[in-house]
Structures are given as structure tokens and as C-alpha cells.
């Protein structure tokens, strides 16, 4: 059985599943826009050191493991961990002064 939502003014019947699909797509687009805005903010903070911004985005925002990221750039995991800690500290300070 298919349930419908009636648009009274237009006399159009839209299946609820279609409304659900469209609402999910809109939510995903909003999430993507928020993600892009957040990435843009991180890149702006680290304008002079873009490699640090990309590291933070990859590890903390995209979920890449520190081990995998370290291997991909050819450095030790501890080095990436220390860099990441410094980046997070700077982002925290910047956010306290200039919230998004």
C-alpha cells in the first residue's frame, strides 16, 4: 500500500516515500555544504601551511587513520600525531577568538 500526501492547492498526490527520498537528499546536500564550509575555515586558518590543513581535514574530518596518513606522506606516526595536536591547539585558539 502506498501512502500519499495531497497538495490541496495543486491537487497533486505525492507518495510519502518520494518525500522521504527528497528530504534525505536535501539533508545530504546541507551536510555537504557544511562540510565544505568547515574545510574552507580550516584552510583559511592554515593559509600559510596548507599541508597541515589537509592533514587535519583528512584525519579528523574524513576519518583517515593516522597510521594510513603517515604512510601516505612517508613520515612516522608520532610525527603526524604531534603535528595534529599542534593543529588542533591552533584551531581551538582561533575558534575562541573568531567563531565560525
Coordinates of N, CA and C in Angstrom, one line a residue, residues 2-99:
X2 N 0.6 2.2 -0.8 CA 1.4 3.4 -0.9 C 0.5 4.6 -0.3
X3 N 1.2 5.3 0.6 CA 0.5 6.4 1.2 C 0.9 7.7 0.4
X4 N 0.0 8.6 0.3 CA 0.2 9.8 -0.4 C 0.0 11.0 0.4
X5 N 0.7 12.1 0.0 CA 0.5 13.4 0.7 C -0.2 14.2 -0.4
X6 N -1.3 14.8 -0.1 CA -2.1 15.6 -1.1 C -1.7 17.0 -1.0
X7 N -1.3 17.6 -2.1 CA -1.1 19.1 -2.1 C -2.4 19.7 -2.6
X8 N -3.1 20.2 -1.6 CA -4.5 20.7 -1.9 C -4.6 21.7 -3.0
X9 N -3.7 22.7 -2.9 CA -3.9 23.8 -3.9 C -3.6 23.3 -5.3
X10 N -2.7 22.4 -5.5 CA -2.3 21.9 -6.8 C -3.0 20.6 -7.2
X11 N -3.7 20.0 -6.2 CA -4.4 18.7 -6.4 C -3.4 17.7 -7.0
X12 N -2.3 17.6 -6.3 CA -1.2 16.7 -6.7 C -1.0 15.7 -5.6
X13 N -0.9 14.4 -5.9 CA -0.6 13.4 -4.9 C 0.8 13.0 -5.0
X14 N 1.6 13.1 -3.9 CA 3.0 12.7 -3.9 C 3.1 11.6 -2.9
X15 N 3.7 10.5 -3.4 CA 4.0 9.3 -2.4 C 4.9 9.8 -1.3
X16 N 4.6 9.3 -0.1 CA 5.4 9.6 1.1 C 6.9 9.2 0.9
X17 N 7.1 8.0 0.2 CA 8.5 7.6 0.0 C 9.3 8.6 -0.8
X18 N 8.6 9.2 -1.8 CA 9.3 10.2 -2.6 C 9.7 11.4 -1.7
X19 N 8.7 11.8 -0.9 CA 9.0 13.0 0.0 C 10.2 12.6 0.9
X20 N 10.3 11.4 1.4 CA 11.4 11.0 2.3 C 12.7 11.0 1.5
X21 N 12.7 10.5 0.3 CA 13.9 10.5 -0.5 C 14.4 11.9 -0.8
X22 N 13.5 12.8 -1.2 CA 13.9 14.2 -1.5 C 14.4 14.9 -0.2
X23 N 13.7 14.6 0.9 CA 14.2 15.2 2.2 C 15.6 14.8 2.5
X24 N 15.9 13.5 2.3 CA 17.2 12.9 2.6 C 18.3 13.6 1.7
X25 N 17.9 13.7 0.4 CA 18.9 14.3 -0.5 C 19.2 15.8 -0.1
X26 N 18.1 16.5 0.3 CA 18.3 17.9 0.8 C 19.2 17.9 2.0
X27 N 19.0 17.0 2.9 CA 19.8 16.9 4.2 C 21.2 16.6 3.8
X28 N 21.4 15.7 2.9 CA 22.8 15.4 2.5 C 23.5 16.6 1.9
X29 N 22.8 17.3 1.0 CA 23.4 18.5 0.4 C 23.7 19.5 1.4
X30 N 22.8 19.7 2.4 CA 23.2 20.6 3.5 C 24.4 20.2 4.3
X31 N 24.5 18.9 4.5 CA 25.7 18.3 5.2 C 26.9 18.6 4.4
X32 N 26.8 18.4 3.1 CA 28.0 18.6 2.2 C 28.4 20.0 2.3
X33 N 27.4 20.9 2.2 CA 27.7 22.4 2.3 C 28.4 22.7 3.6
X34 N 27.9 22.2 4.7 CA 28.5 22.4 6.0 C 29.9 21.9 6.0
X35 N 30.2 20.7 5.5 CA 31.5 20.1 5.4 C 32.4 21.0 4.6
X36 N 32.0 21.5 3.5 CA 32.8 22.4 2.6 C 33.1 23.7 3.4
X37 N 32.1 24.2 4.1 CA 32.4 25.4 4.9 C 33.4 25.2 6.0
X38 N 33.3 24.1 6.6 CA 34.2 23.7 7.7 C 35.6 23.6 7.1
X39 N 35.8 22.9 6.0 CA 37.1 22.7 5.3 C 37.6 24.1 4.9
X40 N 36.8 24.9 4.4 CA 37.2 26.3 4.0 C 37.8 27.0 5.2
X41 N 37.1 26.9 6.3 CA 37.5 27.6 7.6 C 38.9 27.1 8.0
X42 N 39.1 25.8 8.0 CA 40.4 25.2 8.4 C 41.5 25.6 7.4
X43 N 41.2 25.6 6.2 CA 42.2 26.1 5.2 C 42.5 27.6 5.3
X44 N 41.5 28.4 5.7 CA 41.8 29.8 5.9 C 42.7 30.0 7.1
X45 N 42.5 29.2 8.2 CA 43.3 29.4 9.4 C 44.8 29.0 9.1
X46 N 45.0 28.0 8.2 CA 46.3 27.5 7.9 C 46.7 27.9 6.5
X47 N 46.4 29.1 6.1 CA 46.7 29.6 4.8 C 48.2 29.4 4.4
X48 N 49.0 29.7 5.4 CA 50.5 29.7 5.2 C 51.0 28.3 5.2
X49 N 50.3 27.3 5.8 CA 50.7 25.9 5.8 C 49.6 25.0 5.4
X50 N 49.3 24.9 4.1 CA 48.2 24.1 3.6 C 48.3 22.6 3.9
X51 N 49.6 22.1 4.0 CA 49.7 20.7 4.3 C 49.2 20.3 5.6
X52 N 49.2 21.3 6.6 CA 48.7 21.0 7.9 C 47.1 21.0 7.9
X53 N 46.6 21.9 7.1 CA 45.1 21.9 6.9 C 44.6 20.6 6.3
X54 N 45.3 20.2 5.3 CA 44.9 19.0 4.6 C 45.1 17.7 5.5
X55 N 46.1 17.8 6.3 CA 46.3 16.7 7.3 C 45.1 16.6 8.3
X56 N 44.7 17.8 8.8 CA 43.6 17.8 9.8 C 42.3 17.4 9.1
X57 N 42.1 17.9 7.9 CA 40.8 17.5 7.2 C 40.8 16.0 6.9
X58 N 41.9 15.5 6.5 CA 41.9 14.0 6.2 C 41.7 13.2 7.4
X59 N 42.4 13.5 8.5 CA 42.3 12.6 9.7 C 41.1 12.9 10.5
X60 N 40.8 14.1 10.9 CA 39.8 14.4 11.8 C 38.4 14.6 11.1
X61 N 38.4 15.0 9.9 CA 37.1 15.2 9.2 C 36.6 14.1 8.3
X62 N 37.6 13.5 7.7 CA 37.3 12.4 6.7 C 37.5 11.0 7.3
X63 N 38.1 11.0 8.5 CA 38.3 9.7 9.2 C 39.4 8.8 8.7
X64 N 40.4 9.4 8.1 CA 41.6 8.6 7.7 C 42.4 8.3 9.0
X65 N 42.9 7.1 9.1 CA 43.7 6.7 10.2 C 45.0 7.4 10.2
X66 N 45.5 7.8 11.4 CA 46.8 8.4 11.5 C 47.9 7.5 10.8
X67 N 47.8 6.3 11.1 CA 48.8 5.3 10.5 C 48.8 5.4 9.0
X68 N 47.6 5.3 8.4 CA 47.5 5.4 7.0 C 48.0 6.7 6.4
X69 N 47.6 7.8 7.1 CA 48.0 9.1 6.6 C 49.6 9.2 6.7
X70 N 50.1 8.8 7.8 CA 51.6 8.8 7.9 C 52.3 8.0 6.8
X71 N 51.8 6.8 6.5 CA 52.4 6.0 5.4 C 52.2 6.7 4.1
X72 N 51.1 7.4 3.9 CA 50.9 8.1 2.6 C 51.8 9.2 2.3
X73 N 52.3 9.9 3.4 CA 53.2 11.0 3.2 C 54.6 10.7 3.6
X74 N 54.8 9.4 4.0 CA 56.2 8.9 4.3 C 56.8 9.4 5.5
X75 N 56.1 9.7 6.6 CA 56.6 10.1 7.9 C 56.1 9.1 9.0
X76 N 56.7 9.3 10.1 CA 56.4 8.4 11.3 C 55.0 8.8 11.9
X77 N 54.3 7.9 12.4 CA 53.0 8.1 13.0 C 53.1 9.1 14.1
X78 N 54.2 9.1 15.0 CA 54.3 10.0 16.1 C 54.4 11.4 15.5
X79 N 55.1 11.6 14.4 CA 55.3 12.9 13.8 C 53.9 13.5 13.5
X80 N 53.1 12.7 12.8 CA 51.8 13.1 12.4 C 50.9 13.4 13.6
X81 N 51.0 12.6 14.7 CA 50.3 12.8 15.9 C 50.7 14.1 16.6
X82 N 51.9 14.5 16.6 CA 52.4 15.7 17.2 C 51.9 16.9 16.4
X83 N 52.0 16.8 15.0 CA 51.6 17.9 14.2 C 50.1 18.1 14.3
X84 N 49.4 17.0 14.4 CA 47.9 17.1 14.6 C 47.5 17.8 15.9
X85 N 48.3 17.4 17.0 CA 48.0 18.1 18.2 C 48.2 19.6 18.2
X86 N 49.3 20.0 17.5 CA 49.6 21.4 17.3 C 48.5 22.1 16.5
X87 N 48.0 21.4 15.4 CA 47.0 22.0 14.6 C 45.7 22.2 15.4
X88 N 45.3 21.1 16.2 CA 44.1 21.2 17.0 C 44.2 22.4 18.0
X89 N 45.4 22.5 18.6 CA 45.5 23.6 19.6 C 45.4 25.0 18.9
X90 N 45.9 25.1 17.7 CA 45.8 26.4 17.0 C 44.4 26.7 16.6
X91 N 43.7 25.6 16.1 CA 42.3 25.8 15.7 C 41.4 26.1 16.8
X92 N 41.7 25.6 18.0 CA 40.9 25.9 19.2 C 41.1 27.3 19.6
X93 N 42.3 27.8 19.6 CA 42.6 29.2 19.9 C 41.9 30.1 18.9
X94 N 42.1 29.8 17.6 CA 41.5 30.6 16.6 C 39.9 30.7 16.7
X95 N 39.4 29.5 17.0 CA 37.9 29.4 17.1 C 37.4 30.3 18.3
X96 N 38.2 30.3 19.4 CA 37.8 31.1 20.6 C 37.8 32.5 20.3
X97 N 38.7 33.0 19.4 CA 38.7 34.4 19.0 C 37.8 34.7 17.9
X98 N 37.6 33.8 16.9 CA 36.8 34.0 15.8 C 35.9 32.8 15.5
X99 N 34.8 32.7 16.2 CA 33.9 31.5 16.0 C 33.4 31.5 14.5

